[in-house]
Amino acid sequence: MIKYLFTLTALLLIFTFTSCGNEDDPNESNDLEDSIIEDSQTDDELEAYLMEIDLNDQLELASSLYYTKSSDSGEEMVQANLFLTAESEVLKIEELMVKAGTNSIVSNVFYYKNEKKCASKQFFEESINDSSYFVEILSYYDNNANVILSKRRTATYEDYLDQEAYTIVKNSDCSDQRAFDVVNQEGEFETTFQGFVNFGEFTYLIVGENKKIGFASSLVVQRQSNLIKELKSKEKEMIGTPLEVEFGTATDDGGSQQILLSVVKK
């Protein structure tokens, strides 16, 4: 069972930025040469750091709510997975998405060092004529969240990307704001009360953005708390009430479901 971490709001939003000044050097040629050497060293160091995180099987996993949105264009899906140390330091966030009108999952992966984004990876599919291929764009960031280097590689199959070499490309900034919104249940991923749905033996609490077509998430109600009873008795008039939910996941042969552990008004 994976439990939502409410302390993540404070944890994830503590990002401080510093700037470093460099003294002027009259020898511009030496500056350029030193810069190239420094960038190469930074690239190697960061790549080793990312690999260390990816291979660390001791990190704890926490998942956000699983959000969906249905419209005339199709169904969208968004979820974020967080990888944390035993001290609850976030080292990696994986943002998974299915865009409307497609069946393929695209993802953005963000890496953090000293509570600052240091790298991102974008994975998506591209098509030319009748052929499709998978793309990975790796970007590194400085302490001010500015891209310092972006690299791209492609492969016929996603599993083959690791076997391909990178090519330096124009700097590509991948924002982690949406992933933060998903984790923190903010913006279009807010958790306002959107009603109940009965399906078979289960009753689902629906939470999401307070609009006709917006992202929403469903949780199985297991306990009739006072708030659940109130929401049921005044369902229509309480639509849009901001809620804070704590949940776990239950997995069986039929898949996984989000289980409501507790709910309070914000």
Short mmCIF file of N, CA, C and O in Angstrom, two decimals, residues 150-153 165-169:
data_model
loop_
_atom_site.label_atom_id
_atom_site.label_comp_id
_atom_site.label_asym_id
_atom_site.label_seq_id
_atom_site.Cartn_x
_atom_site.Cartn_y
_atom_site.Cartn_z
N SER A 150 21.42 20.45 -23.22
CA SER A 150 20.38 19.49 -23.58
C SER A 150 20.92 18.51 -24.61
O SER A 150 21.67 18.91 -25.53
N LYS A 151 20.55 17.25 -24.46
CA LYS A 151 20.99 16.20 -25.38
C LYS A 151 19.77 15.37 -25.78
O LYS A 151 18.85 15.19 -25.00
N ARG A 152 19.79 14.86 -26.99
CA ARG A 152 18.65 14.11 -27.53
C ARG A 152 19.13 12.81 -28.16
O ARG A 152 20.22 12.75 -28.76
N ARG A 153 18.29 11.77 -28.01
CA ARG A 153 18.57 10.53 -28.72
C ARG A 153 17.24 9.87 -29.08
O ARG A 153 16.22 10.13 -28.44
N ALA A 165 23.39 6.82 -28.79
CA ALA A 165 24.23 7.93 -28.34
C ALA A 165 23.43 9.24 -28.38
O ALA A 165 22.51 9.40 -29.18
N TYR A 166 23.79 10.15 -27.50
CA TYR A 166 23.15 11.46 -27.46
C TYR A 166 23.74 12.40 -28.51
O TYR A 166 24.92 12.28 -28.88
N THR A 167 22.91 13.34 -28.94
CA THR A 167 23.36 14.44 -29.80
C THR A 167 23.01 15.74 -29.11
O THR A 167 21.89 15.91 -28.62
N ILE A 168 23.96 16.66 -29.05
CA ILE A 168 23.71 17.96 -28.43
C ILE A 168 22.66 18.72 -29.24
O ILE A 168 22.75 18.80 -30.47
N VAL A 169 21.65 19.27 -28.57
CA VAL A 169 20.59 20.02 -29.24
C VAL A 169 20.37 21.35 -28.52
O VAL A 169 20.98 21.61 -27.47
#
